[in-house]
XYZ file of C-alpha atoms in Angstrom:
607
model
C 42.601 -41.793 -30.615
C 41.441 -43.956 -27.775
C 41.608 -40.823 -25.371
C 39.045 -39.100 -27.797
C 36.633 -41.992 -27.559
C 36.673 -42.058 -23.686
C 33.897 -39.816 -22.140
C 35.330 -36.891 -20.106
C 32.789 -37.316 -17.366
C 31.067 -40.545 -16.315
C 27.241 -40.436 -16.049
C 27.421 -41.726 -12.477
C 29.621 -38.874 -11.392
C 27.349 -36.355 -13.122
C 24.148 -37.722 -11.273
C 26.081 -37.554 -7.926
C 27.176 -34.027 -8.391
C 23.609 -33.194 -9.444
C 22.201 -34.841 -6.363
C 24.705 -33.003 -4.106
C 23.927 -29.576 -5.767
C 20.138 -30.310 -5.368
C 20.671 -31.253 -1.724
C 22.723 -28.023 -1.120
C 19.924 -25.932 -2.701
C 17.261 -27.738 -0.662
C 19.421 -27.142 2.519
C 19.788 -23.348 1.720
C 15.943 -23.197 1.198
C 15.316 -24.984 4.641
C 17.695 -22.803 6.471
C 16.429 -19.537 4.771
C 12.870 -20.754 5.717
C 13.694 -21.244 9.261
C 15.468 -17.796 9.619
C 12.832 -16.038 7.767
C 9.967 -17.680 9.793
C 11.760 -16.783 13.086
C 12.087 -13.151 11.817
C 8.483 -12.998 10.638
C 7.121 -14.444 13.888
C 9.274 -11.979 15.942
C 7.812 -9.104 13.772
C 4.190 -10.436 14.370
C 5.001 -10.515 18.156
C 6.280 -6.981 18.118
C 3.154 -5.750 16.311
C 0.786 -7.748 18.634
C 2.749 -6.376 21.681
C 2.096 -2.895 20.544
C -1.519 -3.532 19.935
C -1.831 -5.125 23.483
C 0.127 -2.263 24.974
C -2.541 0.093 23.603
C -5.477 -1.965 24.716
C -3.929 -2.416 28.170
C -3.449 1.413 28.490
C -7.003 1.952 27.536
C -8.359 -0.673 29.952
C -6.070 0.562 32.806
C -7.541 4.078 32.153
C -11.068 2.949 32.264
C -10.457 0.941 35.501
C -8.557 3.747 37.295
C -10.958 6.455 36.183
C -13.322 5.465 39.011
C -10.849 4.302 41.563
C -11.245 7.058 44.001
C -15.031 7.624 43.342
C -16.235 5.116 46.069
C -14.228 6.980 48.584
C -15.567 10.178 47.640
C -19.152 8.753 47.803
C -18.417 7.458 51.265
C -18.064 11.127 52.547
C -21.632 11.858 51.858
C -23.327 12.558 55.159
C -26.760 11.097 54.119
C -25.167 7.594 53.656
C -23.584 7.677 57.094
C -26.896 8.907 58.535
C -28.907 5.992 56.829
C -26.330 3.489 58.252
C -26.762 4.876 61.723
C -30.703 4.755 61.425
C -31.524 2.130 58.709
C -35.254 2.117 59.555
C -35.660 5.920 58.834
C -37.611 6.011 55.485
C -36.697 9.742 54.815
C -33.000 8.878 55.203
C -33.400 5.848 52.882
C -35.089 8.197 50.226
C -32.277 10.764 50.628
C -29.682 8.044 50.177
C -31.342 6.541 47.072
C -31.647 9.995 45.504
C -27.993 10.702 46.224
C -26.870 7.404 44.815
C -29.020 7.718 41.663
C -27.709 11.218 41.000
C -24.114 9.920 41.504
C -24.611 6.974 39.109
C -25.925 9.262 36.438
C -23.296 11.823 36.891
C -20.364 9.308 36.887
C -21.876 7.227 34.024
C -21.530 4.063 35.807
C -23.783 0.896 35.795
C -24.942 1.223 39.491
C -24.154 2.554 42.984
C -25.411 1.092 46.252
C -24.893 1.133 49.980
C -24.376 -1.973 52.188
C -24.333 -2.076 55.907
C -21.720 -3.791 58.142
C -23.610 -7.021 57.757
C -23.838 -7.006 54.145
C -27.558 -5.928 53.619
C -28.104 -3.424 50.914
C -30.017 -0.383 52.357
C -30.025 1.969 49.239
C -29.150 1.793 45.599
C -29.226 3.902 42.384
C -31.683 1.378 40.828
C -34.166 1.440 43.701
C -36.918 2.211 41.189
C -36.246 -0.868 39.011
C -37.747 -4.338 39.590
C -34.300 -5.996 39.971
C -33.060 -3.392 42.485
C -30.135 -4.335 44.843
C -32.002 -3.057 47.884
C -32.779 -5.790 50.382
C -30.084 -8.185 49.111
C -27.160 -9.427 51.045
C -23.699 -9.255 49.386
C -21.434 -10.145 52.337
C -20.219 -13.110 50.510
C -18.689 -10.876 47.568
C -14.969 -10.336 48.015
C -15.299 -6.561 47.364
C -17.293 -6.200 50.506
C -14.602 -7.981 52.675
C -11.728 -6.311 51.018
C -13.236 -2.838 51.452
C -13.700 -3.419 55.207
C -10.224 -5.024 55.654
C -8.171 -2.951 53.314
C -10.141 0.211 52.528
C -10.653 -0.551 48.873
C -12.402 -3.609 47.333
C -11.963 -4.517 43.642
C -13.715 -7.329 41.991
C -15.066 -8.325 38.489
C -18.000 -10.658 38.364
C -21.561 -11.418 36.986
C -24.267 -9.587 39.135
C -26.172 -12.069 41.203
C -29.209 -9.926 40.990
C -29.075 -8.579 37.506
C -27.068 -11.228 35.721
C -25.029 -8.464 34.043
C -21.201 -8.517 34.490
C -19.240 -5.581 35.707
C -16.220 -4.236 37.543
C -16.983 -3.511 41.197
C -15.235 -0.932 43.336
C -16.072 -0.584 47.081
C -14.946 1.802 49.980
C -15.867 1.760 53.620
C -18.151 4.428 55.132
C -16.561 5.486 58.499
C -17.681 7.281 61.587
C -14.443 8.252 63.299
C -12.613 4.941 63.588
C -15.813 2.847 63.279
C -16.887 1.231 59.872
C -20.675 1.686 59.375
C -20.859 0.039 56.155
C -19.658 0.010 52.451
C -20.480 2.011 49.468
C -20.109 0.191 46.109
C -20.139 1.309 42.431
C -20.390 -1.107 39.428
C -18.730 -0.239 36.119
C -19.609 -1.864 32.801
C -16.905 -2.926 30.517
C -19.034 -3.439 27.444
C -17.080 -0.698 25.506
C -13.832 -2.617 26.094
C -15.331 -5.839 24.691
C -16.785 -3.911 21.667
C -13.137 -2.505 21.064
C -11.730 -6.111 21.375
C -14.269 -7.277 18.782
C -13.337 -4.515 16.363
C -9.694 -5.061 16.494
C -9.718 -7.904 13.840
C -7.811 -10.332 16.083
C -8.788 -12.870 18.626
C -8.320 -11.187 21.849
C -9.045 -12.644 25.304
C -9.064 -10.984 28.848
C -8.457 -13.630 31.495
C -8.524 -13.260 35.331
C -5.805 -14.234 37.697
C -7.297 -17.831 37.661
C -7.003 -18.046 33.947
C -10.694 -17.712 33.253
C -11.595 -15.728 30.065
C -14.279 -13.089 31.063
C -14.102 -10.770 28.103
C -13.290 -11.754 24.509
C -13.522 -10.362 20.849
C -15.698 -13.579 20.250
C -18.551 -13.957 22.857
C -18.402 -17.718 22.328
C -15.034 -17.796 24.022
C -16.141 -16.092 27.207
C -16.193 -18.036 30.452
C -13.690 -20.480 29.362
C -10.515 -21.485 31.188
C -6.974 -21.409 29.797
C -6.034 -24.389 31.979
C -7.943 -26.957 34.216
C -8.944 -25.272 37.623
C -7.810 -26.634 40.866
C -10.524 -27.784 43.294
C -9.923 -24.819 45.683
C -10.518 -22.342 42.875
C -13.589 -24.007 41.741
C -14.819 -24.015 45.456
C -14.016 -20.261 45.748
C -15.861 -19.444 42.431
C -18.989 -21.371 43.824
C -18.725 -19.478 47.129
C -18.326 -15.929 45.623
C -20.600 -16.679 42.591
C -18.125 -14.642 40.560
C -19.491 -15.777 37.380
C -23.018 -16.728 38.388
C -24.249 -19.897 37.027
C -21.910 -19.872 33.991
C -20.311 -23.209 33.155
C -16.558 -22.777 33.114
C -15.119 -25.089 30.453
C -11.717 -25.365 28.824
C -10.930 -22.928 25.983
C -9.044 -25.446 23.862
C -8.140 -29.165 23.570
C -5.223 -28.603 25.735
C -3.970 -26.208 28.409
C -2.892 -22.827 26.942
C 0.642 -21.820 28.219
C 0.796 -18.172 28.299
C 4.664 -18.278 28.229
C 4.770 -20.055 24.791
C 7.360 -18.597 22.479
C 6.492 -20.746 19.453
C 3.152 -21.132 17.670
C 0.774 -23.632 19.406
C -1.546 -25.947 17.687
C -4.845 -25.564 19.461
C -8.545 -26.529 18.838
C -10.773 -23.734 19.863
C -14.606 -24.377 20.218
C -16.312 -25.239 16.927
C -12.872 -25.064 15.102
C -10.495 -27.674 13.704
C -7.058 -27.667 15.368
C -4.643 -25.046 13.932
C -1.719 -23.090 14.933
C -1.992 -19.885 17.065
C 0.685 -17.341 17.949
C 0.269 -16.400 21.648
C 1.116 -12.858 22.885
C 0.187 -11.844 26.410
C 0.401 -8.726 28.552
C -0.567 -8.160 32.247
C -3.237 -5.520 32.893
C -5.053 -4.065 35.772
C -4.393 -4.612 39.588
C -6.064 -8.042 39.843
C -3.586 -10.130 37.959
C -5.495 -10.100 34.681
C -3.939 -10.942 31.358
C -4.903 -9.786 27.891
C -4.070 -12.658 25.463
C -3.957 -12.387 21.468
C -4.332 -15.584 19.501
C -2.823 -14.668 16.244
C -2.490 -16.610 13.089
C 1.065 -17.509 11.856
C -0.162 -18.426 8.422
C 0.991 -15.228 6.701
C 4.377 -15.350 8.458
C 4.890 -18.981 7.169
C 3.609 -18.170 3.620
C 6.046 -15.122 3.417
C 8.894 -17.375 4.865
C 8.118 -20.122 2.281
C 8.150 -17.605 -0.547
C 11.607 -16.280 0.563
C 12.919 -19.732 1.052
C 11.758 -20.647 -2.471
C 13.416 -17.560 -3.812
C 16.677 -18.402 -1.998
C 16.565 -21.975 -3.159
C 15.957 -20.856 -6.883
C 18.777 -18.246 -6.585
C 21.082 -20.968 -5.244
C 20.081 -23.223 -8.071
C 20.791 -20.548 -10.435
C 24.249 -19.808 -8.925
C 25.028 -23.682 -9.172
C 23.949 -23.631 -12.701
C 26.107 -20.697 -13.646
C 29.029 -22.239 -11.811
C 28.519 -25.550 -13.559
C 28.331 -23.749 -16.872
C 31.551 -21.936 -16.306
C 33.268 -25.117 -15.143
C 31.858 -27.049 -18.064
C 33.206 -24.272 -20.403
C 36.535 -24.250 -18.678
C 36.788 -28.171 -19.082
C 35.717 -27.801 -22.726
C 38.084 -25.196 -23.394
C 40.951 -27.302 -21.942
C 39.963 -30.226 -23.894
C 39.857 -28.183 -27.118
C 43.375 -26.851 -26.383
C 44.533 -30.524 -25.811
C 42.887 -31.588 -28.967
C 44.332 -28.760 -30.871
C 47.850 -29.487 -29.584
C 47.605 -33.247 -30.482
C 45.934 -32.904 -33.806
C 47.384 -29.653 -35.248
C 47.790 -31.226 -38.606
C 43.974 -31.862 -38.822
C 43.020 -28.316 -38.122
C 41.910 -27.682 -41.634
C 39.476 -30.624 -41.887
C 38.054 -30.090 -38.367
C 37.645 -26.244 -38.684
C 34.044 -26.684 -39.655
C 33.358 -28.897 -36.779
C 35.112 -26.626 -34.251
C 33.032 -23.706 -35.678
C 29.780 -25.537 -35.076
C 30.943 -26.403 -31.516
C 31.801 -22.688 -30.872
C 28.473 -21.653 -32.225
C 26.717 -24.197 -29.944
C 28.640 -22.816 -26.915
C 27.501 -19.294 -28.019
C 23.971 -20.465 -28.064
C 24.240 -22.091 -24.761
C 25.641 -18.910 -23.220
C 22.872 -16.812 -24.835
C 20.275 -19.282 -23.269
C 21.990 -18.943 -20.011
C 21.769 -15.213 -20.147
C 18.019 -15.374 -21.069
C 17.501 -17.826 -18.130
C 19.285 -15.504 -15.800
C 17.130 -12.485 -16.978
C 14.008 -14.686 -16.609
C 15.070 -15.539 -13.118
C 15.495 -11.893 -12.237
C 12.063 -11.099 -13.705
C 10.598 -13.994 -11.702
C 12.214 -12.675 -8.527
C 10.388 -9.408 -9.052
C 7.078 -11.221 -8.889
C 7.475 -11.185 -5.209
C 7.222 -7.447 -5.088
C 3.371 -7.104 -4.513
C 3.401 -3.535 -3.129
C 2.043 -1.583 -6.079
C -0.996 -0.451 -3.913
C 0.717 -0.317 -0.501
C 1.287 3.387 -0.465
C -2.474 4.020 -1.112
C -3.737 1.432 1.339
C -1.340 2.791 3.993
C -2.841 6.250 3.389
C -6.374 4.797 3.684
C -5.435 3.415 7.141
C -3.319 6.319 8.309
C -6.198 8.892 7.734
C -8.647 7.213 10.123
C -5.854 6.428 12.699
C -4.802 10.076 12.710
C -8.400 11.022 13.212
C -8.790 8.583 16.025
C -5.879 10.244 17.670
C -7.344 13.709 17.266
C -10.777 12.661 18.491
C -9.260 10.812 21.544
C -7.326 13.874 22.638
C -10.395 16.039 22.135
C -12.538 13.626 24.247
C -9.897 13.889 27.089
C -9.814 17.648 27.058
C -13.584 17.821 26.815
C -14.043 15.210 29.664
C -11.685 17.345 31.848
C -14.080 20.256 31.232
C -17.198 18.350 31.941
C -18.605 18.633 28.509
C -19.994 15.049 28.324
C -22.161 15.579 25.329
C -19.432 16.539 23.109
C -17.356 13.625 24.618
C -20.092 11.230 23.431
C -20.023 12.781 19.870
C -16.194 12.282 19.831
C -16.640 8.697 21.094
C -19.329 8.000 18.256
C -16.826 9.453 15.616
C -14.049 7.159 17.063
C -16.452 4.128 16.809
C -17.280 5.065 13.135
C -13.590 5.502 12.294
C -12.715 2.077 13.924
C -15.321 0.422 11.859
C -14.058 1.981 8.655
C -10.420 0.839 9.454
C -11.740 -2.688 10.257
C -13.662 -2.682 6.920
C -10.455 -1.842 5.064
C -8.367 -4.475 6.878
C -11.081 -7.114 6.364
C -11.320 -6.584 2.764
C -7.558 -6.695 2.304
C -7.416 -10.038 4.332
C -10.263 -11.509 2.198
C -8.534 -10.529 -1.016
C -5.164 -11.860 0.010
C -6.617 -15.149 1.467
C -5.734 -18.403 -0.574
C -9.027 -19.892 -1.884
C -9.676 -23.477 -2.621
C -10.716 -24.184 -6.270
C -14.292 -24.466 -5.670
C -16.340 -22.252 -8.174
C -19.685 -21.369 -6.800
C -22.327 -18.555 -7.133
C -20.649 -15.088 -6.923
C -22.506 -11.782 -6.748
C -21.297 -9.429 -9.592
C -22.213 -6.339 -7.535
C -20.211 -7.448 -4.553
C -17.204 -8.450 -6.520
C -17.164 -5.074 -8.329
C -17.681 -3.269 -5.040
C -14.620 -5.039 -3.421
C -12.461 -4.442 -6.486
C -13.354 -0.714 -6.613
C -12.424 -0.630 -2.866
C -9.042 -1.988 -3.597
C -8.119 0.269 -6.472
C -9.664 3.343 -4.707
C -6.224 4.725 -3.787
C -5.030 4.393 -7.452
C -8.303 6.003 -8.666
C -7.930 8.890 -6.239
C -4.275 9.319 -7.300
C -5.214 9.547 -11.082
C -8.258 11.654 -10.298
C -10.351 9.358 -12.378
C -14.212 8.931 -12.141
C -15.601 5.419 -12.312
C -19.183 4.806 -13.123
C -20.942 1.493 -12.600
C -24.126 0.446 -14.487
C -25.814 -3.086 -13.809
C -29.007 -4.387 -15.157
C -29.623 -6.435 -12.043
C -27.634 -5.830 -8.862
C -28.494 -9.543 -7.956
C -26.549 -10.984 -11.051
C -24.761 -14.167 -10.137
C -21.861 -16.061 -11.910
C -20.038 -19.279 -11.415
C -16.653 -18.368 -10.202
C -14.570 -17.803 -6.962
C -14.969 -14.391 -5.405
C -11.367 -13.826 -4.579
C -10.121 -14.716 -8.177
C -13.008 -12.947 -9.883
C -12.079 -9.745 -7.799
C -8.354 -10.298 -8.959
C -9.485 -10.189 -12.639
C -11.505 -7.058 -12.154
C -8.620 -5.439 -10.135
C -6.258 -6.134 -12.902
C -8.625 -4.740 -15.697
C -9.453 -1.698 -13.519
C -5.740 -0.913 -12.935
C -4.952 -1.344 -16.642
C -7.813 1.131 -17.349
C -6.442 3.685 -14.928
C -3.005 3.508 -16.037
C -4.197 3.876 -19.783
C -5.750 7.309 -18.715
C -2.753 8.508 -16.657
C -2.089 12.036 -17.137
C -5.400 12.874 -18.754
C -7.282 16.046 -17.513
C -10.593 14.256 -16.774
C -10.167 10.518 -16.957
C -13.279 8.330 -16.926
C -13.834 4.552 -16.535
C -17.057 2.897 -17.210
C -18.200 -0.521 -15.879
C -21.420 -2.200 -17.467
C -22.662 -5.589 -16.205
C -25.662 -7.406 -17.648
C -27.127 -10.544 -18.941
C -26.098 -11.931 -22.257
C -28.073 -15.007 -22.914
C -26.988 -17.694 -20.408
C -23.904 -15.702 -19.706
C -23.083 -12.481 -17.845
C -21.008 -9.840 -19.554
C -18.918 -7.347 -17.895
C -17.450 -4.489 -20.017
C -14.708 -2.211 -18.674
C -13.997 0.661 -20.843
C -11.436 3.508 -20.434
C -11.142 6.714 -22.391
C -7.339 6.524 -23.092
C -5.694 6.265 -26.511
C -6.722 2.673 -27.292
C -4.549 -0.363 -28.005
C -2.345 -0.498 -31.143
C -2.840 -3.359 -33.489
C 0.724 -4.684 -32.991
C 0.129 -4.630 -29.218
C -3.312 -6.343 -29.275
C -1.986 -9.394 -30.867
C 0.411 -10.080 -27.852
C -1.632 -8.477 -25.192
C -2.371 -11.761 -23.339
C 1.073 -13.280 -23.706
C 3.066 -13.808 -20.407
C 5.638 -11.158 -19.697
C 4.484 -8.874 -22.622
C 3.927 -5.380 -21.464
C 4.228 -1.782 -22.716
C 5.042 -0.532 -19.271
C 8.442 0.029 -17.646
C 9.950 -2.733 -15.447
C 8.934 -0.889 -12.419
C 5.271 -0.546 -13.375
C 4.389 -4.085 -14.446
C 5.689 -7.527 -15.634
C 3.108 -8.228 -18.252
C 1.550 -11.108 -16.270
C -1.806 -9.457 -15.113
C -3.722 -10.084 -18.356
C -2.241 -13.480 -18.898
C -3.261 -14.542 -15.433
C -6.566 -13.060 -15.737
C -7.289 -14.931 -18.955
C -6.258 -18.219 -17.369
C -8.698 -17.572 -14.645
C -11.582 -16.662 -16.704
C -11.069 -19.698 -19.154
C -10.950 -21.957 -16.156
C -14.608 -21.021 -15.424
C -15.707 -21.500 -18.977
C -15.553 -17.789 -19.682
C -13.831 -15.462 -22.231
C -11.871 -12.326 -22.014
C -11.473 -10.192 -25.137
C -10.482 -6.567 -26.031
C -11.176 -4.155 -28.721
C -11.000 -0.448 -29.238
C -14.157 1.703 -28.972
C -15.253 3.689 -32.046
C -14.896 7.141 -30.237
C -11.624 6.265 -28.532
C -10.335 4.124 -25.682
C -10.068 0.339 -25.057
C -12.836 -1.959 -23.983
C -12.247 -5.276 -22.211
C -15.208 -7.646 -22.249
C -15.408 -10.461 -19.654
C -18.016 -13.188 -20.052
C -18.830 -15.705 -17.354
C -21.518 -18.496 -17.116
C -24.492 -17.232 -15.156
C -25.200 -19.205 -11.976
C -28.235 -21.481 -12.175
C -27.887 -21.799 -16.018
C -26.402 -24.760 -18.012
C -23.001 -23.900 -19.381
C -23.114 -22.050 -22.709
C -20.284 -20.863 -24.892
C -20.434 -17.084 -24.904
C -21.052 -15.122 -27.908
C -18.031 -14.104 -29.925
């Protein structure tokens, strides 16, 4: 009997095993986080490298397009004639006219002719107040490089116009003697516009590490690392960047060979992590640099690590349960062998124990199923196919217009090339708008309710569900009493509620020949009421009573988890609002969302 009174497992050992199991699950989660983060960062780097490759090819094409043009211009007899007789006004006029025509025909910023001493004799902008004519540019590297090596390349800010550009220069020869240099200036504004529309922080730095083009203008003329005195002196001598003050880009030197995220403080920003990806471009030692954000990679790695840790905890729990069952079974066998004569009087007690074990097993099965369901919450790709289609369409069109522009340019049809480029610009803006909306919707917001415009929230929600709407062929009508209606909420969470309600409405009309969804927004006393009505079959009474319960759904497991309406109700009530539903008299379901109007004291919404 003393053996029955002795506990089979001491509390201290139970706590020790629990601590060891928890530590093991935590270690698995940490290792998983490290591996997933490394994999996610590598994926981000690959994507960034592909984007930089495309940008570098475009920039190389822009720079190389005019590489041979200075040499061709130098063959013009009127330029050599002016260099031989610089005081002849007729030759000056002829050279000006030729350079002006060449500038317009080649679509470059400017062309001009410099004599052997660096003095400008003729220029395409001879008519303009800030003409290059009469200025001496012997101090510019492109002048000396053209004389010494036959071709001069240089990027800098124009000392006469103050406008930056890429300079190409070639010598004008008479037999073996160099009479002067012909120069053309190419503007790179289109490349900077492309950088600004990429959605990422892109920098183009010269061989000295000075950023001269950027997707954000505030980052221009900043250096990646402190400049040596010799480079500073050379910049002052060549006046490469005019009177611009060259200051550091960040609070520390930016190593371009960094393989892990760096914590940097950019101008007017708090220190934060950046993922650096670089690529060389051009013939002057330039580097294009992307300052990516590793936040999404870290968030994805953390979610995956949590899933691993919970899975490990679940496995440990199952193992502990099986071990516990085995120990209890052994104990019951031992008790049965020792107390066989008391089977009759202990039958009822053993029956209760067996029932308790069965209930425990049922609970564990339910817990396992709940864990499987919780794991499915990480699958957030219900709209991924539609969004991918939204992005693939303009990307495919971009490829077509770019190919057409190349072919038209080869045929000299510059007007049609310009039309193609305008279409490309519009498609880039459309793609950027889609990406910006997705990033805004996915961003984690601080819990700070403020005034939110109903019209904007509805517009953003409609943009997100547009692929689903197009897939179902539904027509969505929006009616608002006042487009400037404001409510107290958070923009991202309000859009989440609207997206849930819109998706439910579209799903309710799936398969109908002419589905229609109606959105009405207007004032309701001190509140704002938003009604979303579908024209489906309505909601059954037995379903309506459970509609806002977590994990309750009438859809299949692959179509939904039953959490959307429960989460939406929680969000709405946190702002002092309500979310209710009823069936319309002529068919279909109506979801009514009320929120306090901005600028009004809080009032309970009407039932």
